[in-house]
Amino acid sequence: MDYRALCILGGTGFVGHHLTARLVDAGYHVKILTRDPSRHRDLLVLPTIKLVRADVHDPATLKRELDGVGAVINLVGILNERGHNGSGFEHAHVELTRKVLDACRTNHVPRLLQMSALGADPSSASHYQRTRGEAEQLLPLTPDGMPATTVFQPSIIFGPQDTFINRFARLLKLSPGVLLLPCPGARVAPVYVGNVAEAFVRSLTRRDTIGRRYALYGPDVYTMRNIVRYTARMIGVHRAIIGLPDWASRLMANVMEYVPGKPFSRDNYLSFKAGGVEAESGLAALDIAPASLEAEIPNYLAADNQRGRYNRYRAVAGRFKESPP
């Protein structure tokens, strides 16, 4: 067994791109399972990356591809499902985790790192958070479990090519002077994608991470309203941000549930309602200094704005923060 050989599920996504680059820098050989390798050839510029055409939901394929690897990283997750009853979340989170565990045990893979989510809870009203919690319950979170597992529960992740800040930036540019914002008071502590990737990499060589869950937070707490206001300033647009009351946020979720792409779904609403920011981030336990929104956002929205404008906005950004998490 090659302990420097890893297999990643979900490695072609946003977090996967950043994580694979960091793993290659650390000297690992990385196999990424994907339905369509031709769509992700950009990853092949990394010297020790191998893209393998595979259906990760097929048990036989998983057992074949996990043979001989030293660790498996499961990044697979969805924020919305095609249907409305939770079966899509169940398939992506719970059923896949069960199959991955079975394949790891068949091949005696010693290590499994699992991406979960902040607020993962088997009793949650949100299908997303419920199935993330149910998937965690399948994992042997004990020091002597097989495979030895570590779970990461990140807050909203931001960074280049994210679907968080970039989505708000697009909406702000397209909105006709006014943006209606559901759940404006929801409190979040966004975490930088580079910090999340580093947490995964460090856990591979630290035995004290085995059997642990790590909640990953950024250094500052914001309301959704303040994040959108800050994004508007950063891209240089002036919009009235109208925060919707709870009943209107719920109504918008019920309507947008049936819009193609589900820009804001009932499950998104329930996740925001659950909220919650814990007192301590797992980044500190892993000796990782968290990067702030103000330090990173200018680096990937800079194409549309002048650098001097960013420097001025950084100076006033502090008033959008609430308090450290």
CSV table of C-alpha atoms in Angstrom, one decimal:
chain,number,residue,atom,x,y,z
A,1,MET,CA,0.0,0.0,0.0
A,2,ASP,CA,1.3,3.4,-1.0
A,3,TYR,CA,0.6,5.8,1.9
A,4,ARG,CA,1.4,8.8,-0.3
A,5,ALA,CA,-1.3,7.7,-2.8
A,6,LEU,CA,-4.7,9.3,-2.2
A,7,CYS,CA,-8.1,9.0,-3.8
A,8,ILE,CA,-10.5,11.9,-3.9
A,9,LEU,CA,-14.2,11.8,-4.5
A,10,GLY,CA,-15.6,15.2,-5.5
A,11,GLY,CA,-12.1,16.4,-6.3
A,12,THR,CA,-13.1,18.4,-9.4
A,13,GLY,CA,-15.2,20.9,-7.5
A,14,PHE,CA,-14.4,24.2,-5.9
A,15,VAL,CA,-12.7,22.8,-2.7
A,16,GLY,CA,-11.3,19.9,-4.7
A,17,HIS,CA,-9.3,22.2,-7.0
A,18,HIS,CA,-7.6,24.0,-4.1
A,19,LEU,CA,-7.1,20.8,-2.1
A,20,THR,CA,-5.4,18.8,-4.9
A,21,ALA,CA,-3.0,21.7,-5.6
A,22,ARG,CA,-2.0,21.7,-1.9
A,23,LEU,CA,-1.7,17.9,-1.8
A,24,VAL,CA,0.6,17.9,-4.8
A,25,ASP,CA,2.8,20.6,-3.1
A,26,ALA,CA,3.0,18.3,-0.1
A,27,GLY,CA,4.3,15.4,-2.2
A,28,TYR,CA,1.1,13.2,-2.6
A,29,HIS,CA,0.0,11.3,-5.7
A,30,VAL,CA,-3.7,12.0,-6.2
A,31,LYS,CA,-6.3,10.0,-8.0
A,32,ILE,CA,-9.5,11.8,-8.7
A,33,LEU,CA,-12.7,9.9,-9.6
A,34,THR,CA,-15.0,11.8,-12.0
A,35,ARG,CA,-17.7,11.0,-14.5
A,36,ASP,CA,-16.1,13.1,-17.2
A,37,PRO,CA,-12.3,13.6,-17.0
A,38,SER,CA,-12.4,15.7,-20.3
A,39,ARG,CA,-14.2,18.5,-18.5
A,40,HIS,CA,-11.4,18.9,-15.9
A,41,ARG,CA,-8.2,18.7,-17.9
A,42,ASP,CA,-7.0,21.9,-16.1
A,43,LEU,CA,-6.2,19.7,-13.1
A,44,LEU,CA,-3.7,17.7,-15.2
A,45,VAL,CA,-1.2,20.6,-15.1
A,46,LEU,CA,-0.4,19.3,-11.6
A,47,PRO,CA,2.3,16.7,-12.0
A,48,THR,CA,1.0,13.9,-9.8
A,49,ILE,CA,-2.7,14.1,-10.5
A,50,LYS,CA,-4.6,11.3,-12.3
A,51,LEU,CA,-8.2,11.7,-13.5
A,52,VAL,CA,-10.1,8.4,-13.6
A,53,ARG,CA,-13.5,8.1,-15.3
A,54,ALA,CA,-15.7,6.5,-12.7
A,55,ASP,CA,-19.2,6.5,-11.2
A,56,VAL,CA,-18.5,6.9,-7.5
A,57,HIS,CA,-21.9,5.6,-6.6
A,58,ASP,CA,-21.1,2.2,-8.1
A,59,PRO,CA,-19.9,-0.1,-5.3
A,60,ALA,CA,-17.8,-2.3,-7.6
A,61,THR,CA,-16.1,0.7,-9.1
A,62,LEU,CA,-15.3,2.1,-5.7
A,63,LYS,CA,-13.8,-1.1,-4.5
A,64,ARG,CA,-11.6,-1.4,-7.6
A,65,GLU,CA,-10.4,2.2,-7.5
A,66,LEU,CA,-9.6,2.3,-3.7
A,67,ASP,CA,-7.4,-0.7,-3.9
A,68,GLY,CA,-3.8,0.2,-2.8
A,69,VAL,CA,-4.4,3.8,-1.7
A,70,GLY,CA,-3.3,5.1,1.7
A,71,ALA,CA,-6.2,7.5,2.2
A,72,VAL,CA,-9.6,8.5,0.8
A,73,ILE,CA,-11.0,12.0,0.9
A,74,ASN,CA,-14.7,12.3,0.3
A,75,LEU,CA,-15.7,15.8,-0.7
A,76,VAL,CA,-18.9,14.9,-2.4
A,77,GLY,CA,-21.9,17.1,-1.4
A,78,ILE,CA,-24.8,19.0,-2.8
A,79,LEU,CA,-26.5,22.2,-1.6
A,80,ASN,CA,-29.7,21.5,-3.4
A,81,GLU,CA,-31.4,18.5,-4.9
A,82,ARG,CA,-33.4,18.1,-8.1
A,83,GLY,CA,-36.5,16.9,-6.2
A,84,HIS,CA,-38.1,18.1,-3.0
A,85,ASN,CA,-38.3,15.2,-0.6
A,86,GLY,CA,-34.7,14.8,0.6
A,87,SER,CA,-33.9,11.7,-1.5
A,88,GLY,CA,-31.2,13.6,-3.5
A,89,PHE,CA,-29.4,14.6,-0.3
A,90,GLU,CA,-29.8,11.1,1.1
A,91,HIS,CA,-28.2,9.6,-2.1
A,92,ALA,CA,-25.3,12.1,-2.2
A,93,HIS,CA,-24.4,12.2,1.5
A,94,VAL,CA,-25.6,9.1,3.4
A,95,GLU,CA,-25.7,6.4,0.7
A,96,LEU,CA,-22.4,7.4,-0.8
A,97,THR,CA,-20.7,7.5,2.6
A,98,ARG,CA,-21.9,4.0,3.4
A,99,LYS,CA,-20.5,2.7,0.1
A,100,VAL,CA,-17.2,4.5,0.6
A,101,LEU,CA,-16.8,3.0,4.1
A,102,ASP,CA,-17.5,-0.5,2.7
A,103,ALA,CA,-14.9,0.0,-0.1
A,104,CYS,CA,-12.3,1.3,2.4
A,105,ARG,CA,-12.9,-1.7,4.7
A,106,THR,CA,-12.7,-4.2,1.8
A,107,ASN,CA,-9.4,-2.7,0.7
A,108,HIS,CA,-8.1,-2.1,4.3
A,109,VAL,CA,-7.6,1.6,3.5
A,110,PRO,CA,-6.3,3.1,6.8
A,111,ARG,CA,-7.5,6.6,6.5
A,112,LEU,CA,-10.7,8.4,5.5
A,113,LEU,CA,-11.3,12.2,5.6
A,114,GLN,CA,-14.9,13.3,5.3
A,115,MET,CA,-16.3,16.7,4.3
A,116,SER,CA,-19.4,17.4,6.3
A,117,ALA,CA,-21.0,20.8,7.1
A,118,LEU,CA,-21.6,23.3,9.9
A,119,GLY,CA,-24.8,22.4,11.6
A,120,ALA,CA,-24.8,18.7,10.6
A,121,ASP,CA,-27.5,17.2,12.8
A,122,PRO,CA,-29.6,14.0,12.2
A,123,SER,CA,-32.5,15.8,13.8
A,124,SER,CA,-32.3,18.9,11.7
A,125,ALA,CA,-35.4,20.2,9.7
A,126,SER,CA,-33.0,20.8,6.8
A,127,HIS,CA,-32.5,17.8,4.5
A,128,TYR,CA,-28.9,19.1,3.9
A,129,GLN,CA,-27.9,19.3,7.5
A,130,ARG,CA,-29.9,16.2,8.5
A,131,THR,CA,-28.2,13.9,5.9
A,132,ARG,CA,-24.8,15.4,6.7
A,133,GLY,CA,-25.4,14.4,10.3
A,134,GLU,CA,-26.6,11.0,9.4
A,135,ALA,CA,-23.5,10.4,7.3
A,136,GLU,CA,-21.3,11.4,10.2
A,137,GLN,CA,-23.1,8.8,12.4
A,138,LEU,CA,-21.9,6.1,10.0
A,139,LEU,CA,-18.3,6.9,10.6
A,140,PRO,CA,-16.2,5.2,13.3
A,141,LEU,CA,-15.2,8.3,15.2
A,142,THR,CA,-12.9,6.5,17.6
A,143,PRO,CA,-9.1,6.4,17.7
A,144,ASP,CA,-9.1,2.7,16.9
A,145,GLY,CA,-11.8,2.8,14.2
A,146,MET,CA,-11.2,1.3,10.7
A,147,PRO,CA,-10.7,3.2,8.7
A,148,ALA,CA,-9.4,6.0,10.9
A,149,THR,CA,-11.6,9.0,10.2
A,150,THR,CA,-11.6,12.7,10.6
A,151,VAL,CA,-14.6,14.9,9.8
A,152,PHE,CA,-14.6,18.6,8.8
A,153,GLN,CA,-17.6,20.8,9.3
A,154,PRO,CA,-16.9,24.1,7.5
A,155,SER,CA,-19.0,27.2,7.6
A,156,ILE,CA,-19.7,28.8,4.2
A,157,ILE,CA,-16.5,28.6,2.2
A,158,PHE,CA,-15.3,31.5,0.2
A,159,GLY,CA,-12.4,32.0,-2.2
A,160,PRO,CA,-11.6,32.1,-6.0
A,161,GLN,CA,-14.4,30.6,-8.1
A,162,ASP,CA,-16.7,30.2,-5.0
A,163,THR,CA,-20.5,30.2,-5.4
A,164,PHE,CA,-20.9,32.5,-2.4
A,165,ILE,CA,-19.3,35.9,-2.9
A,166,ASN,CA,-19.2,35.5,-6.6
A,167,ARG,CA,-22.9,34.8,-6.7
A,168,PHE,CA,-23.8,37.9,-4.7
A,169,ALA,CA,-21.5,39.9,-7.0
A,170,ARG,CA,-23.4,38.7,-10.1
A,171,LEU,CA,-26.8,39.3,-8.5
A,172,LEU,CA,-25.8,42.8,-7.4
A,173,LYS,CA,-24.6,43.6,-11.0
A,174,LEU,CA,-27.8,42.3,-12.5
A,175,SER,CA,-30.2,43.8,-10.0
A,176,PRO,CA,-32.1,47.0,-11.0
A,177,GLY,CA,-31.1,49.2,-8.1
A,178,VAL,CA,-32.6,47.0,-5.4
A,179,LEU,CA,-31.7,43.6,-4.1
A,180,LEU,CA,-34.2,41.6,-2.0
A,181,LEU,CA,-32.3,39.6,0.5
A,182,PRO,CA,-33.8,36.7,2.4
A,183,CYS,CA,-32.6,35.9,5.9
A,184,PRO,CA,-30.7,39.1,6.2
A,185,GLY,CA,-29.9,38.6,9.9
A,186,ALA,CA,-28.5,35.1,9.6
A,187,ARG,CA,-25.0,35.1,11.2
A,188,VAL,CA,-22.1,33.4,9.5
A,189,ALA,CA,-18.3,33.2,9.9
A,190,PRO,CA,-17.1,32.3,6.4
A,191,VAL,CA,-14.0,30.3,6.1
A,192,TYR,CA,-11.3,30.7,3.4
A,193,VAL,CA,-10.9,27.7,1.0
A,194,GLY,CA,-7.2,27.7,1.4
A,195,ASN,CA,-7.6,27.2,5.2
A,196,VAL,CA,-10.0,24.3,4.6
A,197,ALA,CA,-7.6,22.7,2.2
A,198,GLU,CA,-4.7,23.1,4.7
A,199,ALA,CA,-6.9,21.5,7.4
A,200,PHE,CA,-7.3,18.4,5.3
A,201,VAL,CA,-3.6,18.2,4.4
A,202,ARG,CA,-2.4,18.6,8.0
A,203,SER,CA,-4.8,15.9,9.3
A,204,LEU,CA,-3.1,13.3,7.1
A,205,THR,CA,0.0,13.4,9.1
A,206,ARG,CA,-1.4,14.2,12.6
A,207,ARG,CA,-2.6,11.2,14.6
A,208,ASP,CA,-4.3,13.5,17.1
A,209,THR,CA,-6.9,14.3,14.4
A,210,ILE,CA,-8.1,10.7,14.2
A,211,GLY,CA,-11.7,10.2,15.4
A,212,ARG,CA,-12.2,14.0,15.6
A,213,ARG,CA,-14.7,16.5,14.2
A,214,TYR,CA,-13.4,20.0,13.3
A,215,ALA,CA,-15.8,22.9,12.9
A,216,LEU,CA,-14.0,25.3,10.5
A,217,TYR,CA,-14.7,29.1,10.9
A,218,GLY,CA,-13.3,32.3,9.7
A,219,PRO,CA,-12.0,34.9,12.1
A,220,ASP,CA,-15.1,37.2,12.0
A,221,VAL,CA,-18.9,36.9,12.3
A,222,TYR,CA,-21.1,38.7,9.8
A,223,THR,CA,-24.8,39.0,9.0
A,224,MET,CA,-25.8,38.1,5.5
A,225,ARG,CA,-26.9,41.7,5.0
A,226,ASN,CA,-23.4,43.0,5.9
A,227,ILE,CA,-21.7,40.5,3.6
A,228,VAL,CA,-23.9,41.6,0.7
A,229,ARG,CA,-23.2,45.3,1.5
A,230,TYR,CA,-19.5,44.7,1.6
A,231,THR,CA,-19.6,42.8,-1.7
A,232,ALA,CA,-21.5,45.7,-3.3
A,233,ARG,CA,-18.8,48.1,-2.1
A,234,MET,CA,-16.0,45.8,-3.4
A,235,ILE,CA,-17.4,45.6,-6.9
A,236,GLY,CA,-18.3,49.3,-7.0
A,237,VAL,CA,-22.1,49.2,-7.3
A,238,HIS,CA,-24.7,51.1,-5.4
A,239,ARG,CA,-27.8,49.0,-4.6
A,240,ALA,CA,-30.5,49.3,-1.9
A,241,ILE,CA,-30.3,46.0,0.1
A,242,ILE,CA,-33.8,45.2,1.3
A,243,GLY,CA,-33.8,42.6,4.0
A,244,LEU,CA,-36.9,40.5,4.0
A,245,PRO,CA,-38.7,39.5,7.2
A,246,ASP,CA,-39.0,35.9,8.1
A,247,TRP,CA,-42.4,35.3,6.5
A,248,ALA,CA,-41.3,36.9,3.2
A,249,SER,CA,-38.0,34.9,3.3
A,250,ARG,CA,-40.0,31.7,3.7
A,251,LEU,CA,-42.3,32.8,0.8
A,252,MET,CA,-39.4,33.5,-1.4
A,253,ALA,CA,-37.9,30.1,-0.6
A,254,ASN,CA,-41.2,28.4,-1.5
A,255,VAL,CA,-41.3,30.2,-4.8
A,256,MET,CA,-37.7,29.8,-5.8
A,257,GLU,CA,-37.8,26.1,-4.9
A,258,TYR,CA,-39.4,25.6,-8.3
A,259,VAL,CA,-37.1,27.9,-10.3
A,260,PRO,CA,-34.5,26.1,-12.4
A,261,GLY,CA,-31.2,25.9,-10.5
A,262,LYS,CA,-32.9,26.7,-7.2
A,263,PRO,CA,-31.1,30.0,-6.4
A,264,PHE,CA,-32.8,30.0,-3.0
A,265,SER,CA,-34.6,26.8,-1.8
A,266,ARG,CA,-36.7,25.8,1.1
A,267,ASP,CA,-33.8,23.8,2.4
A,268,ASN,CA,-31.5,26.8,2.1
A,269,TYR,CA,-34.0,28.8,4.2
A,270,LEU,CA,-34.1,26.0,6.9
A,271,SER,CA,-30.3,25.9,7.0
A,272,PHE,CA,-30.1,29.6,7.5
A,273,LYS,CA,-32.8,29.5,10.2
A,274,ALA,CA,-30.8,26.9,12.1
A,275,GLY,CA,-27.8,29.2,12.1
A,276,GLY,CA,-25.3,29.0,14.9
A,277,VAL,CA,-21.7,29.9,15.3
A,278,GLU,CA,-19.7,27.9,17.8
A,279,ALA,CA,-17.2,29.5,20.2
A,280,GLU,CA,-14.0,27.9,18.8
A,281,SER,CA,-12.9,27.0,15.3
A,282,GLY,CA,-11.0,23.8,14.5
A,283,LEU,CA,-8.5,25.9,12.6
A,284,ALA,CA,-6.9,26.9,15.9
A,285,ALA,CA,-6.6,23.3,17.0
A,286,LEU,CA,-4.8,22.6,13.7
A,287,ASP,CA,-2.5,25.6,14.1
A,288,ILE,CA,-3.9,27.3,11.1
A,289,ALA,CA,-4.2,31.1,11.1
A,290,PRO,CA,-7.7,31.9,9.5
A,291,ALA,CA,-7.7,34.3,6.6
A,292,SER,CA,-10.4,37.1,6.6
A,293,LEU,CA,-12.8,38.1,3.9
A,294,GLU,CA,-11.1,41.5,3.7
A,295,ALA,CA,-7.7,40.0,3.1
A,296,GLU,CA,-8.8,37.5,0.3
A,297,ILE,CA,-11.8,38.9,-1.5
A,298,PRO,CA,-9.8,41.7,-3.2
A,299,ASN,CA,-7.5,39.1,-4.7
A,300,TYR,CA,-10.3,37.4,-6.7
A,301,LEU,CA,-12.7,40.3,-7.5
A,302,ALA,CA,-9.8,42.5,-8.7
A,303,ALA,CA,-10.4,42.0,-12.4
A,304,ASP,CA,-13.5,44.3,-12.3
A,305,ASN,CA,-12.1,47.0,-10.0
A,306,GLN,CA,-9.2,49.3,-9.4
A,307,ARG,CA,-6.7,48.3,-6.7
A,308,GLY,CA,-6.9,51.7,-5.0
A,309,ARG,CA,-10.6,51.3,-4.5
A,310,TYR,CA,-10.1,48.0,-2.7
A,311,ASN,CA,-7.6,49.6,-0.4
A,312,ARG,CA,-10.1,52.3,0.6
A,313,TYR,CA,-12.8,49.6,1.2
A,314,ARG,CA,-10.5,47.6,3.4
A,315,ALA,CA,-10.1,50.6,5.6
A,316,VAL,CA,-13.9,50.8,6.3
A,317,ALA,CA,-14.6,47.0,6.2
A,318,GLY,CA,-14.3,46.6,9.9
A,319,ARG,CA,-17.6,48.2,10.6
A,320,PHE,CA,-19.4,45.3,8.9
A,321,LYS,CA,-18.1,42.8,11.4
A,322,GLU,CA,-20.0,41.8,14.5
A,323,SER,CA,-17.5,39.9,16.8
A,324,PRO,CA,-15.0,37.1,16.7
A,325,PRO,CA,-16.7,33.6,16.6
